[in-house]
């Protein structure tokens, strides 16, 4: 092995033990969360400190079109310097040769962090916490569906076929038999995760047909976002090995629950390592309530980031395990903001609004940004909600267009996430939304063609 491989993370070194590294995938997340970059021979990677990509990768919509997100100099596609973060070096165990993936950070030619790179956005938010003497901690939960191959977008998405030869069944939450139906896929997910050095806290069957949830251990927000970014790819690759698709759409199947990326938050005092949500007697602190207040006050403005597509809003349906409002409650899964049962040292706040379709860097950044505004502004939450929050009214945008309207007016949120990121993100999402509005749906043809 070349000398540079001796300083790789333990899992990457174990993966390469006794083998010759063939290739390195140099990757970065774009706005939707797609891995962009270059694959280079290992010998070339050893000789390069950075490589170039045009900043226009961040102007690209989910359909491959371009938002008119030009800066002061117009749309000239400036080259960015992409520098590797070797702490993220990880196996790509599904490839035919011995390959590593390395996440890169984006800088301009003057060495400044590119402000609309999603990983840089999250780093910016985390630094704002650290400037206050706080250390943010998150634990994401990932929900997704394993579905039958869908080669024609005009056809409905169907659950995958299980080991029994029957389609995956709905309404089987926490069933071990249901999990066993996907055993071969789950085995590969575990194997890939182990090769990449990721620790899975658990896999459970969720309420949808073919819907699974993976929980990750709590930790540094950037590291956890890296893991979710990697996990989406490894789960897709594991599914393809077994003639099915993994989808992270927020609502892939009508009349089934949607897929969320629930985010658990706690904040530590950087000097003492204690949880600032709990006082020395184990009680709730004012900062705990300010964090909740920040989520309540600012999440409507941030919804366009954590629910980034038109499909995202189909998930917010009463009685389908997704919130319709920003009430908060203790151990209450009907509320948008849940306080799980825990001891004082583990007191945390769960944001249940984020969809699994969001970019993990941006979803976590937006949620942390709302909490930060609550902490620094001493914002008070509404009284704790008791009962079934689905009986109440919705207080979040129901369509992407309305969410974008709120996001574009959210100056305080822009100041935390970065004004240039907010500008580019809004333009790209408007372009996607305008393109969607040009599509005539089957519902419109069925009900409007001859009846209006």
GROMACS .gro file of C-alpha atoms in nm:
model
  452
    1UNK     CA    1   0.000   0.000   0.000
    2UNK     CA    2   0.107   0.355  -0.060
    3UNK     CA    3   0.219   0.551   0.244
    4UNK     CA    4  -0.092   0.772   0.251
    5UNK     CA    5  -0.314   0.474   0.323
    6UNK     CA    6  -0.144   0.415   0.659
    7UNK     CA    7  -0.340   0.704   0.812
    8UNK     CA    8  -0.681   0.591   0.693
    9UNK     CA    9  -0.963   0.522   0.941
   10UNK     CA   10  -0.944   0.176   1.095
   11UNK     CA   11  -1.233   0.032   0.893
   12UNK     CA   12  -1.080   0.145   0.564
   13UNK     CA   13  -0.743  -0.003   0.660
   14UNK     CA   14  -0.908  -0.331   0.758
   15UNK     CA   15  -1.094  -0.337   0.425
   16UNK     CA   16  -0.768  -0.298   0.233
   17UNK     CA   17  -0.561  -0.530   0.450
   18UNK     CA   18  -0.351  -0.749   0.224
   19UNK     CA   19  -0.506  -0.599  -0.091
   20UNK     CA   20  -0.404  -0.341  -0.347
   21UNK     CA   21  -0.625  -0.032  -0.366
   22UNK     CA   22  -0.742   0.016  -0.725
   23UNK     CA   23  -0.953   0.331  -0.727
   24UNK     CA   24  -1.069   0.625  -0.518
   25UNK     CA   25  -1.408   0.787  -0.566
   26UNK     CA   26  -1.372   1.159  -0.486
   27UNK     CA   27  -1.724   1.271  -0.400
   28UNK     CA   28  -1.924   1.563  -0.270
   29UNK     CA   29  -2.296   1.607  -0.201
   30UNK     CA   30  -2.495   1.837  -0.430
   31UNK     CA   31  -2.815   2.012  -0.312
   32UNK     CA   32  -3.042   1.705  -0.351
   33UNK     CA   33  -2.782   1.486  -0.178
   34UNK     CA   34  -2.656   1.306  -0.489
   35UNK     CA   35  -2.289   1.207  -0.485
   36UNK     CA   36  -2.102   1.406  -0.750
   37UNK     CA   37  -1.732   1.384  -0.828
   38UNK     CA   38  -1.469   1.178  -1.004
   39UNK     CA   39  -1.327   0.827  -0.984
   40UNK     CA   40  -0.949   0.826  -1.013
   41UNK     CA   41  -0.683   0.556  -1.000
   42UNK     CA   42  -0.536   0.516  -0.654
   43UNK     CA   43  -0.189   0.612  -0.784
   44UNK     CA   44  -0.323   0.945  -0.913
   45UNK     CA   45  -0.512   1.017  -0.591
   46UNK     CA   46  -0.189   0.970  -0.396
   47UNK     CA   47  -0.030   1.250  -0.600
   48UNK     CA   48  -0.314   1.506  -0.582
   49UNK     CA   49  -0.406   1.738  -0.297
   50UNK     CA   50  -0.730   1.853  -0.460
   51UNK     CA   51  -0.924   1.841  -0.784
   52UNK     CA   52  -1.157   2.074  -0.966
   53UNK     CA   53  -1.531   2.069  -1.032
   54UNK     CA   54  -1.749   2.354  -1.158
   55UNK     CA   55  -1.963   2.526  -0.894
   56UNK     CA   56  -2.261   2.474  -1.127
   57UNK     CA   57  -2.314   2.129  -0.971
   58UNK     CA   58  -2.493   2.320  -0.694
   59UNK     CA   59  -2.722   2.496  -0.945
   60UNK     CA   60  -2.855   2.167  -1.082
   61UNK     CA   61  -3.212   2.055  -1.011
   62UNK     CA   62  -3.316   1.699  -0.928
   63UNK     CA   63  -3.416   1.654  -1.295
   64UNK     CA   64  -3.075   1.760  -1.425
   65UNK     CA   65  -3.181   2.104  -1.540
   66UNK     CA   66  -3.023   2.426  -1.418
   67UNK     CA   67  -3.150   2.697  -1.190
   68UNK     CA   68  -3.053   3.048  -1.292
   69UNK     CA   69  -2.840   3.082  -0.979
   70UNK     CA   70  -2.570   3.302  -1.126
   71UNK     CA   71  -2.371   3.530  -0.901
   72UNK     CA   72  -2.255   3.886  -0.964
   73UNK     CA   73  -2.032   3.773  -1.248
   74UNK     CA   74  -2.309   3.582  -1.423
   75UNK     CA   75  -2.330   3.210  -1.497
   76UNK     CA   76  -1.968   3.135  -1.577
   77UNK     CA   77  -1.926   2.801  -1.395
   78UNK     CA   78  -1.626   2.882  -1.180
   79UNK     CA   79  -1.403   2.593  -1.081
   80UNK     CA   80  -1.401   2.494  -0.716
   81UNK     CA   81  -1.114   2.325  -0.535
   82UNK     CA   82  -1.233   2.002  -0.379
   83UNK     CA   83  -1.010   1.889  -0.093
   84UNK     CA   84  -1.041   1.544   0.065
   85UNK     CA   85  -1.144   1.491   0.426
   86UNK     CA   86  -0.947   1.173   0.487
   87UNK     CA   87  -1.143   1.101   0.806
   88UNK     CA   88  -1.433   1.013   0.572
   89UNK     CA   89  -1.236   0.756   0.370
   90UNK     CA   90  -1.463   0.454   0.345
   91UNK     CA   91  -1.492   0.130   0.154
   92UNK     CA   92  -1.716   0.092  -0.149
   93UNK     CA   93  -1.768  -0.282  -0.090
   94UNK     CA   94  -2.020  -0.336  -0.371
   95UNK     CA   95  -1.769  -0.253  -0.645
   96UNK     CA   96  -1.590  -0.512  -0.855
   97UNK     CA   97  -1.245  -0.397  -0.747
   98UNK     CA   98  -1.095  -0.251  -0.430
   99UNK     CA   99  -1.232   0.100  -0.409
  100UNK     CA  100  -1.247   0.372  -0.145
  101UNK     CA  101  -1.484   0.668  -0.126
  102UNK     CA  102  -1.364   0.998   0.016
  103UNK     CA  103  -1.590   1.295   0.086
  104UNK     CA  104  -1.445   1.630  -0.020
  105UNK     CA  105  -1.505   1.987   0.091
  106UNK     CA  106  -1.550   2.270  -0.159
  107UNK     CA  107  -1.343   2.590  -0.161
  108UNK     CA  108  -1.310   2.880  -0.402
  109UNK     CA  109  -0.977   2.981  -0.555
  110UNK     CA  110  -0.907   3.209  -0.259
  111UNK     CA  111  -0.947   2.922  -0.013
  112UNK     CA  112  -1.288   3.028   0.118
  113UNK     CA  113  -1.552   2.762   0.186
  114UNK     CA  114  -1.811   2.757  -0.093
  115UNK     CA  115  -2.122   2.878   0.095
  116UNK     CA  116  -2.380   2.672  -0.093
  117UNK     CA  117  -2.204   2.338  -0.054
  118UNK     CA  118  -2.435   2.141   0.182
  119UNK     CA  119  -2.153   2.005   0.400
  120UNK     CA  120  -2.017   2.358   0.440
  121UNK     CA  121  -2.363   2.482   0.539
  122UNK     CA  122  -2.379   2.227   0.822
  123UNK     CA  123  -2.023   2.310   0.930
  124UNK     CA  124  -2.120   2.678   0.944
  125UNK     CA  125  -2.417   2.608   1.172
  126UNK     CA  126  -2.212   2.384   1.402
  127UNK     CA  127  -1.947   2.655   1.430
  128UNK     CA  128  -2.211   2.906   1.541
  129UNK     CA  129  -2.294   2.669   1.828
  130UNK     CA  130  -1.928   2.632   1.918
  131UNK     CA  131  -1.879   3.009   1.915
  132UNK     CA  132  -2.136   3.014   2.198
  133UNK     CA  133  -1.955   2.741   2.393
  134UNK     CA  134  -2.198   2.467   2.290
  135UNK     CA  135  -2.148   2.133   2.119
  136UNK     CA  136  -2.449   2.013   1.914
  137UNK     CA  137  -2.525   1.640   1.912
  138UNK     CA  138  -2.768   1.460   1.682
  139UNK     CA  139  -2.899   1.108   1.622
  140UNK     CA  140  -3.081   1.051   1.292
  141UNK     CA  141  -3.334   0.779   1.220
  142UNK     CA  142  -3.362   0.666   0.859
  143UNK     CA  143  -3.685   0.527   0.714
  144UNK     CA  144  -3.702   0.382   0.364
  145UNK     CA  145  -3.894   0.135   0.149
  146UNK     CA  146  -3.773  -0.176  -0.032
  147UNK     CA  147  -3.988  -0.195  -0.343
  148UNK     CA  148  -4.022  -0.400  -0.657
  149UNK     CA  149  -3.823  -0.276  -0.954
  150UNK     CA  150  -4.011   0.010  -1.117
  151UNK     CA  151  -3.895   0.070  -1.474
  152UNK     CA  152  -4.192   0.274  -1.594
  153UNK     CA  153  -4.273   0.596  -1.405
  154UNK     CA  154  -4.634   0.565  -1.520
  155UNK     CA  155  -4.678   0.253  -1.305
  156UNK     CA  156  -4.750   0.262  -0.933
  157UNK     CA  157  -4.471   0.164  -0.697
  158UNK     CA  158  -4.529  -0.182  -0.549
  159UNK     CA  159  -4.380  -0.350  -0.239
  160UNK     CA  160  -4.096  -0.593  -0.305
  161UNK     CA  161  -4.142  -0.969  -0.302
  162UNK     CA  162  -4.025  -1.124   0.023
  163UNK     CA  163  -3.849  -1.455   0.087
  164UNK     CA  164  -4.189  -1.621   0.121
  165UNK     CA  165  -4.279  -1.531  -0.237
  166UNK     CA  166  -4.548  -1.289  -0.120
  167UNK     CA  167  -4.533  -0.910  -0.144
  168UNK     CA  168  -4.426  -0.729   0.171
  169UNK     CA  169  -4.722  -0.667   0.400
  170UNK     CA  170  -4.828  -0.337   0.553
  171UNK     CA  171  -4.925  -0.265   0.915
  172UNK     CA  172  -4.658  -0.498   1.054
  173UNK     CA  173  -4.458  -0.248   1.258
  174UNK     CA  174  -4.182  -0.407   1.470
  175UNK     CA  175  -4.260  -0.755   1.333
  176UNK     CA  176  -3.951  -0.976   1.330
  177UNK     CA  177  -4.118  -1.202   1.075
  178UNK     CA  178  -4.153  -0.903   0.845
  179UNK     CA  179  -3.787  -0.816   0.893
  180UNK     CA  180  -3.694  -1.175   0.810
  181UNK     CA  181  -3.874  -1.137   0.477
  182UNK     CA  182  -3.596  -0.898   0.373
  183UNK     CA  183  -3.319  -1.101   0.538
  184UNK     CA  184  -3.083  -1.124   0.237
  185UNK     CA  185  -3.102  -0.748   0.173
  186UNK     CA  186  -3.055  -0.666   0.542
  187UNK     CA  187  -2.758  -0.902   0.562
  188UNK     CA  188  -2.588  -0.708   0.282
  189UNK     CA  189  -2.674  -0.377   0.449
  190UNK     CA  190  -2.503  -0.498   0.767
  191UNK     CA  191  -2.204  -0.631   0.574
  192UNK     CA  192  -2.160  -0.309   0.376
  193UNK     CA  193  -2.200  -0.098   0.691
  194UNK     CA  194  -1.941  -0.305   0.876
  195UNK     CA  195  -1.695  -0.271   0.588
  196UNK     CA  196  -1.748   0.104   0.599
  197UNK     CA  197  -1.706   0.124   0.975
  198UNK     CA  198  -2.062   0.231   1.054
  199UNK     CA  199  -2.239   0.121   1.369
  200UNK     CA  200  -2.610   0.049   1.326
  201UNK     CA  201  -2.807   0.095   1.646
  202UNK     CA  202  -3.093  -0.120   1.516
  203UNK     CA  203  -3.312  -0.216   1.219
  204UNK     CA  204  -3.688  -0.243   1.258
  205UNK     CA  205  -3.990  -0.300   1.039
  206UNK     CA  206  -4.198   0.015   1.010
  207UNK     CA  207  -4.569   0.049   0.937
  208UNK     CA  208  -4.554   0.057   0.558
  209UNK     CA  209  -4.534  -0.240   0.323
  210UNK     CA  210  -4.163  -0.306   0.283
  211UNK     CA  211  -4.071  -0.009   0.504
  212UNK     CA  212  -3.766  -0.035   0.731
  213UNK     CA  213  -3.598   0.198   0.979
  214UNK     CA  214  -3.230   0.217   1.068
  215UNK     CA  215  -3.122   0.405   1.381
  216UNK     CA  216  -2.774   0.551   1.419
  217UNK     CA  217  -2.587   0.627   1.741
  218UNK     CA  218  -2.573   0.990   1.846
  219UNK     CA  219  -2.270   1.204   1.773
  220UNK     CA  220  -2.122   1.496   1.583
  221UNK     CA  221  -2.369   1.639   1.328
  222UNK     CA  222  -2.126   1.648   1.035
  223UNK     CA  223  -2.010   1.291   1.097
  224UNK     CA  224  -2.367   1.167   1.124
  225UNK     CA  225  -2.469   1.352   0.807
  226UNK     CA  226  -2.173   1.188   0.630
  227UNK     CA  227  -2.300   0.849   0.746
  228UNK     CA  228  -2.656   0.913   0.623
  229UNK     CA  229  -2.512   1.032   0.290
  230UNK     CA  230  -2.310   0.710   0.265
  231UNK     CA  231  -2.596   0.493   0.394
  232UNK     CA  232  -2.834   0.601   0.120
  233UNK     CA  233  -2.589   0.474  -0.136
  234UNK     CA  234  -2.503   0.148   0.038
  235UNK     CA  235  -2.871   0.064   0.097
  236UNK     CA  236  -2.950   0.121  -0.271
  237UNK     CA  237  -2.659  -0.101  -0.371
  238UNK     CA  238  -2.768  -0.376  -0.130
  239UNK     CA  239  -3.120  -0.368  -0.274
  240UNK     CA  240  -2.999  -0.390  -0.634
  241UNK     CA  241  -2.815  -0.712  -0.548
  242UNK     CA  242  -3.154  -0.868  -0.471
  243UNK     CA  243  -3.358  -0.745  -0.767
  244UNK     CA  244  -3.538  -0.466  -0.583
  245UNK     CA  245  -3.508  -0.093  -0.532
  246UNK     CA  246  -3.454   0.104  -0.214
  247UNK     CA  247  -3.635   0.436  -0.220
  248UNK     CA  248  -3.604   0.734   0.012
  249UNK     CA  249  -3.901   0.920  -0.133
  250UNK     CA  250  -4.106   1.081   0.140
  251UNK     CA  251  -4.427   0.917   0.012
  252UNK     CA  252  -4.361   0.648  -0.250
  253UNK     CA  253  -4.685   0.447  -0.210
  254UNK     CA  254  -5.035   0.592  -0.179
  255UNK     CA  255  -5.223   0.499   0.141
  256UNK     CA  256  -4.900   0.391   0.310
  257UNK     CA  257  -4.702   0.586   0.570
  258UNK     CA  258  -4.423   0.809   0.446
  259UNK     CA  259  -4.053   0.791   0.525
  260UNK     CA  260  -3.903   1.037   0.772
  261UNK     CA  261  -3.555   1.124   0.890
  262UNK     CA  262  -3.635   1.195   1.253
  263UNK     CA  263  -3.357   1.400   1.412
  264UNK     CA  264  -3.284   1.377   1.785
  265UNK     CA  265  -3.108   1.684   1.926
  266UNK     CA  266  -2.914   1.753   2.240
  267UNK     CA  267  -2.660   2.026   2.314
  268UNK     CA  268  -2.358   1.993   2.542
  269UNK     CA  269  -2.161   2.255   2.729
  270UNK     CA  270  -1.829   2.246   2.542
  271UNK     CA  271  -1.622   2.289   2.860
  272UNK     CA  272  -1.797   2.048   3.095
  273UNK     CA  273  -1.957   1.805   2.850
  274UNK     CA  274  -2.288   1.828   3.036
  275UNK     CA  275  -2.625   1.847   2.866
  276UNK     CA  276  -2.745   2.208   2.870
  277UNK     CA  277  -3.106   2.085   2.857
  278UNK     CA  278  -3.076   1.953   3.217
  279UNK     CA  279  -2.982   2.138   3.535
  280UNK     CA  280  -2.770   1.998   3.819
  281UNK     CA  281  -3.081   1.854   3.984
  282UNK     CA  282  -3.194   1.679   3.664
  283UNK     CA  283  -3.469   1.928   3.584
  284UNK     CA  284  -3.542   2.097   3.252
  285UNK     CA  285  -3.351   2.419   3.189
  286UNK     CA  286  -3.477   2.737   3.021
  287UNK     CA  287  -3.242   2.655   2.730
  288UNK     CA  288  -3.431   2.328   2.676
  289UNK     CA  289  -3.754   2.521   2.631
  290UNK     CA  290  -3.585   2.787   2.416
  291UNK     CA  291  -3.463   2.515   2.177
  292UNK     CA  292  -3.821   2.385   2.145
  293UNK     CA  293  -3.942   2.742   2.096
  294UNK     CA  294  -3.694   2.789   1.814
  295UNK     CA  295  -3.821   2.479   1.636
  296UNK     CA  296  -4.182   2.593   1.675
  297UNK     CA  297  -4.118   2.945   1.555
  298UNK     CA  298  -3.881   2.879   1.265
  299UNK     CA  299  -3.955   2.530   1.129
  300UNK     CA  300  -4.232   2.659   0.897
  301UNK     CA  301  -3.968   2.880   0.734
  302UNK     CA  302  -3.722   2.589   0.716
  303UNK     CA  303  -3.971   2.335   0.584
  304UNK     CA  304  -3.864   2.389   0.223
  305UNK     CA  305  -3.521   2.255   0.326
  306UNK     CA  306  -3.634   1.950   0.526
  307UNK     CA  307  -3.927   1.877   0.288
  308UNK     CA  308  -3.764   1.971  -0.042
  309UNK     CA  309  -3.995   1.823  -0.308
  310UNK     CA  310  -4.360   1.831  -0.406
  311UNK     CA  311  -4.385   1.467  -0.297
  312UNK     CA  312  -4.258   1.561   0.051
  313UNK     CA  313  -4.588   1.724   0.143
  314UNK     CA  314  -4.789   1.410   0.070
  315UNK     CA  315  -4.633   1.265   0.385
  316UNK     CA  316  -4.799   1.514   0.622
  317UNK     CA  317  -5.129   1.329   0.654
  318UNK     CA  318  -5.334   1.275   0.970
  319UNK     CA  319  -5.295   0.938   1.140
  320UNK     CA  320  -5.016   0.822   0.908
  321UNK     CA  321  -4.730   0.854   1.160
  322UNK     CA  322  -4.631   1.196   1.028
  323UNK     CA  323  -4.692   1.530   1.198
  324UNK     CA  324  -4.933   1.793   1.072
  325UNK     CA  325  -4.833   2.064   1.318
  326UNK     CA  326  -4.557   2.190   1.545
  327UNK     CA  327  -4.706   2.101   1.880
  328UNK     CA  328  -4.462   1.952   2.130
  329UNK     CA  329  -4.520   1.683   2.386
  330UNK     CA  330  -4.347   1.427   2.602
  331UNK     CA  331  -4.340   1.078   2.453
  332UNK     CA  332  -4.613   1.177   2.207
  333UNK     CA  333  -4.563   1.058   1.850
  334UNK     CA  334  -4.857   1.258   1.717
  335UNK     CA  335  -4.672   1.586   1.772
  336UNK     CA  336  -4.418   1.737   1.533
  337UNK     CA  337  -4.175   1.789   1.822
  338UNK     CA  338  -4.141   1.496   2.061
  339UNK     CA  339  -3.953   1.471   2.388
  340UNK     CA  340  -3.851   1.104   2.424
  341UNK     CA  341  -3.834   0.934   2.762
  342UNK     CA  342  -3.480   0.960   2.898
  343UNK     CA  343  -3.266   1.035   3.197
  344UNK     CA  344  -3.146   1.393   3.256
  345UNK     CA  345  -2.809   1.335   3.092
  346UNK     CA  346  -2.980   1.213   2.772
  347UNK     CA  347  -3.259   1.474   2.758
  348UNK     CA  348  -3.318   1.552   2.393
  349UNK     CA  349  -3.563   1.697   2.143
  350UNK     CA  350  -3.685   1.497   1.845
  351UNK     CA  351  -3.777   1.681   1.525
  352UNK     CA  352  -4.026   1.454   1.344
  353UNK     CA  353  -4.088   1.679   1.044
  354UNK     CA  354  -3.782   1.609   0.830
  355UNK     CA  355  -3.839   1.370   0.541
  356UNK     CA  356  -3.593   1.102   0.435
  357UNK     CA  357  -3.586   1.269   0.094
  358UNK     CA  358  -3.399   1.571   0.229
  359UNK     CA  359  -3.027   1.620   0.192
  360UNK     CA  360  -2.893   1.497   0.531
  361UNK     CA  361  -2.648   1.786   0.564
  362UNK     CA  362  -2.915   2.044   0.492
  363UNK     CA  363  -3.189   1.873   0.693
  364UNK     CA  364  -2.973   1.856   1.004
  365UNK     CA  365  -2.839   2.209   0.943
  366UNK     CA  366  -3.190   2.355   0.910
  367UNK     CA  367  -3.314   2.182   1.225
  368UNK     CA  368  -3.009   2.292   1.424
  369UNK     CA  369  -3.048   2.646   1.287
  370UNK     CA  370  -3.404   2.669   1.417
  371UNK     CA  371  -3.293   2.549   1.759
  372UNK     CA  372  -3.002   2.794   1.757
  373UNK     CA  373  -3.235   3.087   1.689
  374UNK     CA  374  -3.448   2.973   1.981
  375UNK     CA  375  -3.147   2.945   2.211
  376UNK     CA  376  -2.996   3.281   2.121
  377UNK     CA  377  -3.331   3.461   2.110
  378UNK     CA  378  -3.465   3.305   2.433
  379UNK     CA  379  -3.778   3.207   2.241
  380UNK     CA  380  -4.058   3.053   2.444
  381UNK     CA  381  -4.254   2.752   2.319
  382UNK     CA  382  -4.629   2.711   2.331
  383UNK     CA  383  -4.760   2.511   2.628
  384UNK     CA  384  -4.696   2.138   2.613
  385UNK     CA  385  -4.959   1.958   2.407
  386UNK     CA  386  -5.143   1.672   2.573
  387UNK     CA  387  -5.359   1.433   2.375
  388UNK     CA  388  -5.382   1.351   2.007
  389UNK     CA  389  -5.225   1.629   1.798
  390UNK     CA  390  -5.401   1.496   1.489
  391UNK     CA  391  -5.723   1.635   1.638
  392UNK     CA  392  -5.580   1.985   1.599
  393UNK     CA  393  -5.529   2.201   1.295
  394UNK     CA  394  -5.223   2.186   1.074
  395UNK     CA  395  -4.985   2.478   1.108
  396UNK     CA  396  -4.721   2.392   0.848
  397UNK     CA  397  -4.726   2.461   0.473
  398UNK     CA  398  -4.909   2.196   0.272
  399UNK     CA  399  -4.734   2.254  -0.063
  400UNK     CA  400  -4.379   2.333  -0.168
  401UNK     CA  401  -4.471   2.670  -0.318
  402UNK     CA  402  -4.603   2.799   0.014
  403UNK     CA  403  -4.299   2.663   0.198
  404UNK     CA  404  -4.068   2.842  -0.045
  405UNK     CA  405  -4.258   3.167   0.011
  406UNK     CA  406  -4.186   3.142   0.384
  407UNK     CA  407  -3.825   3.038   0.332
  408UNK     CA  408  -3.752   3.330   0.104
  409UNK     CA  409  -3.872   3.578   0.367
  410UNK     CA  410  -3.680   3.419   0.659
  411UNK     CA  411  -3.392   3.664   0.704
  412UNK     CA  412  -3.295   3.534   1.050
  413UNK     CA  413  -3.277   3.176   0.922
  414UNK     CA  414  -3.074   3.290   0.620
  415UNK     CA  415  -2.824   3.457   0.853
  416UNK     CA  416  -2.760   3.123   1.025
  417UNK     CA  417  -2.755   2.900   0.715
  418UNK     CA  418  -2.578   3.159   0.501
  419UNK     CA  419  -2.740   3.421   0.274
  420UNK     CA  420  -2.567   3.296  -0.041
  421UNK     CA  421  -2.682   2.940   0.028
  422UNK     CA  422  -3.038   3.065   0.080
  423UNK     CA  423  -3.027   3.255  -0.249
  424UNK     CA  424  -2.900   2.960  -0.454
  425UNK     CA  425  -3.127   2.707  -0.280
  426UNK     CA  426  -3.437   2.916  -0.341
  427UNK     CA  427  -3.362   2.963  -0.710
  428UNK     CA  428  -3.296   2.593  -0.766
  429UNK     CA  429  -3.611   2.487  -0.580
  430UNK     CA  430  -3.824   2.741  -0.767
  431UNK     CA  431  -3.694   2.595  -1.093
  432UNK     CA  432  -3.791   2.244  -0.980
  433UNK     CA  433  -4.135   2.358  -0.867
  434UNK     CA  434  -4.201   2.545  -1.192
  435UNK     CA  435  -4.103   2.235  -1.389
  436UNK     CA  436  -4.340   2.020  -1.184
  437UNK     CA  437  -4.627   2.258  -1.255
  438UNK     CA  438  -4.582   2.192  -1.628
  439UNK     CA  439  -4.669   1.823  -1.576
  440UNK     CA  440  -5.033   1.714  -1.611
  441UNK     CA  441  -5.109   1.434  -1.366
  442UNK     CA  442  -5.327   1.122  -1.419
  443UNK     CA  443  -5.570   1.262  -1.155
  444UNK     CA  444  -5.627   1.572  -1.366
  445UNK     CA  445  -5.687   1.369  -1.681
  446UNK     CA  446  -5.922   1.130  -1.504
  447UNK     CA  447  -6.139   1.384  -1.325
  448UNK     CA  448  -6.114   1.703  -1.528
  449UNK     CA  449  -6.087   1.595  -1.890
  450UNK     CA  450  -6.462   1.538  -1.945
  451UNK     CA  451  -6.617   1.678  -1.629
  452UNK     CA  452  -6.530   2.047  -1.617
   0.00000   0.00000   0.00000
